[in-house]
Coordinates of C-alpha atoms in Angstrom, one line a residue:
X7 CA -12.8 44.9 -15.9
X8 CA -15.9 45.0 -18.0
X9 CA -18.7 42.3 -18.1
X10 CA -17.2 40.5 -21.0
X11 CA -13.8 40.1 -19.3
X12 CA -15.5 38.8 -16.1
X13 CA -17.3 36.2 -18.2
X14 CA -14.0 35.2 -19.9
X15 CA -12.3 34.8 -16.5
X16 CA -15.1 32.7 -15.2
X17 CA -15.0 30.5 -18.2
X18 CA -11.2 30.0 -17.8
X19 CA -11.6 29.3 -14.1
X20 CA -14.3 26.7 -14.8
X21 CA -12.2 25.0 -17.4
X22 CA -9.2 24.9 -15.1
X23 CA -11.3 23.5 -12.2
X24 CA -12.7 20.8 -14.5
X25 CA -9.2 19.9 -15.6
X26 CA -7.9 19.7 -12.1
X27 CA -10.9 17.6 -11.0
X28 CA -10.3 15.2 -13.9
X29 CA -6.6 14.8 -13.0
X30 CA -7.4 14.1 -9.3
X31 CA -10.0 11.5 -10.3
X32 CA -7.5 9.9 -12.8
X33 CA -4.9 9.6 -10.0
X34 CA -7.0 8.6 -7.0
X35 CA -10.3 7.1 -8.2
X36 CA -10.2 3.3 -8.8
X37 CA -13.1 2.7 -11.2
X38 CA -13.9 -0.9 -11.9
X39 CA -12.7 -1.9 -15.4
X40 CA -14.1 -3.8 -17.2
X41 CA -17.7 -3.5 -16.0
X42 CA -18.1 -5.0 -12.5
X43 CA -19.6 -8.5 -12.8
X44 CA -17.5 -9.4 -15.8
X45 CA -14.0 -8.9 -14.7
X46 CA -11.4 -11.7 -14.1
X47 CA -8.8 -12.0 -11.4
X48 CA -6.2 -10.9 -14.1
X49 CA -8.3 -7.8 -14.8
X50 CA -8.2 -6.9 -11.1
X51 CA -4.4 -7.5 -10.9
X52 CA -3.8 -5.5 -14.0
X53 CA -5.9 -2.6 -12.8
X54 CA -4.5 -2.3 -9.2
X55 CA -0.9 -3.5 -9.6
X56 CA 0.5 -0.2 -10.9
X57 CA -1.2 1.6 -8.1
X58 CA -0.5 -0.7 -5.2
X59 CA 2.4 -2.9 -6.0
X60 CA 5.2 -0.3 -5.5
X61 CA 3.9 0.4 -2.0
X62 CA 3.5 -3.3 -1.2
X63 CA 6.9 -4.3 -2.5
X64 CA 8.5 -1.5 -0.4
X65 CA 6.8 -2.9 2.7
X66 CA 8.5 -6.2 2.2
X67 CA 11.8 -4.6 1.3
X68 CA 11.9 -2.7 4.5
X69 CA 11.7 -5.9 6.6
X70 CA 14.1 -7.8 4.4
X71 CA 11.6 -10.3 2.9
X72 CA 11.4 -11.1 -0.8
X73 CA 8.4 -10.0 -2.8
X74 CA 6.3 -11.8 -3.8
X75 CA 6.7 -13.9 -0.7
X76 CA 6.7 -17.7 -0.7
X77 CA 4.1 -17.9 2.0
X78 CA 1.9 -15.4 3.8
X79 CA -0.4 -15.7 6.8
X80 CA -3.2 -13.5 8.1
X81 CA -3.6 -13.5 11.8
X82 CA -7.1 -12.2 12.6
X83 CA -7.9 -11.0 16.2
X84 CA -11.6 -10.6 16.7
X85 CA -11.6 -8.7 20.0
X86 CA -8.8 -6.4 18.8
X87 CA -10.5 -5.9 15.4
X88 CA -7.2 -6.4 13.6
X89 CA -5.6 -8.6 11.0
X90 CA -1.9 -9.0 11.1
X91 CA -0.1 -9.8 7.8
X92 CA 3.0 -12.1 8.2
X93 CA 5.3 -13.6 5.6
X94 CA 7.6 -16.6 5.6
X95 CA 11.3 -15.8 5.2
X96 CA 13.2 -19.1 5.0
X97 CA 12.5 -20.7 8.4
X98 CA 10.9 -17.8 10.3
X99 CA 7.8 -15.6 10.0
X100 CA 8.2 -11.9 9.7
X101 CA 5.6 -9.3 10.6
X102 CA 4.7 -7.1 7.7
X103 CA 1.6 -4.9 8.5
X104 CA -1.5 -4.6 10.6
X105 CA -4.9 -3.9 9.1
X106 CA -8.0 -2.7 11.0
X107 CA -11.1 -4.8 10.6
X108 CA -13.9 -2.5 9.4
X109 CA -16.8 -4.6 10.6
X110 CA -17.2 -8.0 12.4
X111 CA -20.4 -9.7 13.5
X112 CA -21.1 -12.1 16.3
X113 CA -19.1 -12.5 19.5
X114 CA -16.3 -14.5 21.0
X115 CA -16.6 -18.2 20.1
X116 CA -16.6 -20.4 17.0
X117 CA -19.2 -20.5 14.3
X118 CA -21.6 -23.4 14.9
X119 CA -24.5 -23.2 12.4
X120 CA -25.8 -21.5 9.3
X121 CA -27.2 -18.0 10.1
X122 CA -25.7 -17.5 13.5
X123 CA -23.6 -14.6 12.1
X124 CA -20.6 -15.8 14.0
X125 CA -17.1 -15.4 12.4
X126 CA -15.4 -18.8 12.6
X127 CA -12.4 -19.4 14.8
X128 CA -9.6 -21.7 13.8
X129 CA -6.9 -22.4 11.2
X130 CA -8.0 -22.0 7.6
X131 CA -6.7 -21.7 4.0
X132 CA -7.8 -19.4 1.3
X133 CA -9.5 -21.5 -1.4
X134 CA -10.6 -18.9 -3.9
X135 CA -10.6 -15.2 -5.0
X136 CA -13.7 -13.4 -6.2
X137 CA -13.1 -10.4 -8.4
X138 CA -16.8 -9.7 -8.7
X139 CA -17.9 -9.7 -5.1
X140 CA -20.8 -7.4 -4.1
X141 CA -18.4 -6.4 -1.3
X142 CA -15.8 -5.1 -3.8
X143 CA -13.3 -8.0 -3.7
X144 CA -13.2 -11.1 -1.6
X145 CA -11.4 -14.3 -0.8
X146 CA -13.1 -17.5 0.4
X147 CA -11.9 -19.6 3.3
X148 CA -12.2 -23.3 3.7
X149 CA -14.8 -23.1 6.4
X150 CA -16.0 -25.6 7.6
X151 CA -12.5 -27.3 7.8
X152 CA -11.8 -30.8 9.0
X153 CA -12.0 -29.8 12.7
X154 CA -15.3 -27.9 12.2
X155 CA -16.9 -30.8 10.4
X156 CA -15.7 -33.4 13.0
X157 CA -17.6 -31.7 15.8
X158 CA -20.5 -30.7 13.7
X159 CA -21.1 -34.3 12.8
X160 CA -20.5 -35.4 16.5
X161 CA -23.2 -32.9 17.6
X162 CA -25.5 -33.6 14.7
X163 CA -25.3 -30.0 13.4
X164 CA -26.2 -30.7 9.8
X165 CA -25.8 -27.1 8.7
X166 CA -22.6 -25.7 10.2
X167 CA -22.5 -22.8 7.7
X168 CA -20.5 -22.0 4.6
X169 CA -19.4 -19.2 2.3
X170 CA -17.1 -17.4 4.8
X171 CA -15.0 -14.7 3.2
X172 CA -12.6 -11.9 3.9
X173 CA -14.0 -9.0 1.8
X174 CA -14.2 -5.3 1.4
X175 CA -16.9 -2.8 2.5
X176 CA -17.9 -2.5 6.1
X177 CA -20.8 -5.0 6.5
X178 CA -20.5 -8.4 8.1
X179 CA -22.8 -11.4 8.6
X180 CA -20.1 -13.9 9.6
X181 CA -17.2 -12.7 7.5
X182 CA -14.3 -10.3 8.0
X183 CA -15.1 -7.0 6.4
X184 CA -11.8 -5.2 5.8
X185 CA -12.9 -2.1 3.8
X186 CA -12.1 -1.6 0.2
X187 CA -8.5 -0.2 0.5
X188 CA -7.3 -3.1 2.7
X189 CA -9.0 -5.8 0.6
X190 CA -7.3 -4.4 -2.6
X191 CA -3.9 -4.9 -1.0
X192 CA -4.7 -8.3 0.4
X193 CA -6.3 -9.5 -2.8
X194 CA -3.2 -8.6 -4.8
X195 CA -0.9 -10.1 -2.2
X196 CA -2.8 -13.4 -2.1
X197 CA -2.8 -13.6 -5.9
X198 CA 0.9 -13.0 -6.0
X199 CA 1.7 -15.6 -3.3
X200 CA -0.9 -18.0 -4.8
X201 CA -3.8 -19.2 -2.6
X202 CA -2.3 -22.6 -1.7
X203 CA 0.4 -20.6 0.1
X204 CA -1.9 -18.5 2.2
X205 CA -3.0 -19.4 5.8
X206 CA -5.6 -17.5 7.8
X207 CA -5.7 -18.0 11.6
X208 CA -8.7 -16.5 13.3
X209 CA -8.6 -16.1 17.1
X210 CA -11.1 -14.7 19.6
X211 CA -8.4 -12.5 21.0
X212 CA -4.6 -12.2 21.1
X213 CA -3.2 -15.4 22.6
X214 CA 0.2 -13.7 23.0
X215 CA -1.3 -11.7 25.9
X216 CA -2.6 -14.7 27.8
X217 CA -4.4 -18.1 27.4
X218 CA -7.6 -18.2 25.4
X219 CA -10.6 -19.0 27.6
X220 CA -13.9 -20.2 26.2
X221 CA -17.1 -18.3 27.1
X222 CA -19.4 -19.9 29.6
X223 CA -21.7 -22.4 27.9
X224 CA -19.4 -23.1 24.9
X225 CA -19.0 -26.7 23.7
X226 CA -16.4 -28.9 25.4
X227 CA -14.2 -29.0 22.3
X228 CA -13.6 -25.2 22.2
X229 CA -10.9 -25.6 24.7
X230 CA -9.0 -27.9 22.3
X231 CA -9.7 -25.5 19.4
X232 CA -8.1 -22.7 21.5
X233 CA -5.0 -24.8 22.3
X234 CA -4.6 -25.4 18.6
X235 CA -4.9 -21.6 17.9
X236 CA -2.4 -20.8 20.6
X237 CA 0.1 -23.3 19.3
X238 CA -0.2 -22.0 15.7
X239 CA 0.1 -18.4 17.0
X240 CA 3.5 -19.1 18.5
X241 CA 5.1 -18.4 15.1
X242 CA 3.6 -14.9 15.3
X243 CA 5.8 -14.0 18.2
X244 CA 6.0 -10.2 18.1

């Protein structure tokens, strides 16, 4: 093989490698489209639905639950670093999938004030979806809820905190960071179920393994909070 043939073969190999790389990126890279910062919820759904929805709908089909579900719940376990996905099927709740939490800040115990980096504990609702989050995608919780505000006012804590999200990436300053792949699925699921039909229960640990016990020095009302969480968690009886 002369020098010219070698150059031709190298050129062909380079062209094939470039084509293969392009095909792989087309199949597996999820570029933000349109430009991040200007996309809508519908843009996100349109972009990820063809990639994710076949897999998500199969998960529901395998456990005999209709998709999209009428109601879903996320059961977050701080100590276990997990979020369980459950769906309502007529009168019962059915386990769908478990997600690992990529990052969580703080320790056992509820959030008390702005800047304490604590992840809240309690029973919450999703109140909004953010398609332009700096943490890829996110959903906002209704923290502080009525229970949180009641005891914040009682204890004269004027700044109990706000802006608590479930989001992508692996950085947390009081939120549940799920990583990008997980948040893409959860974002699409919440949009399909509609936010008013989505509950989020955040527990310090798994109450199905034993009673929740407040850490030493926690406020008196944490015991009542933990009883509320235990009662709500009864529907997640795996």
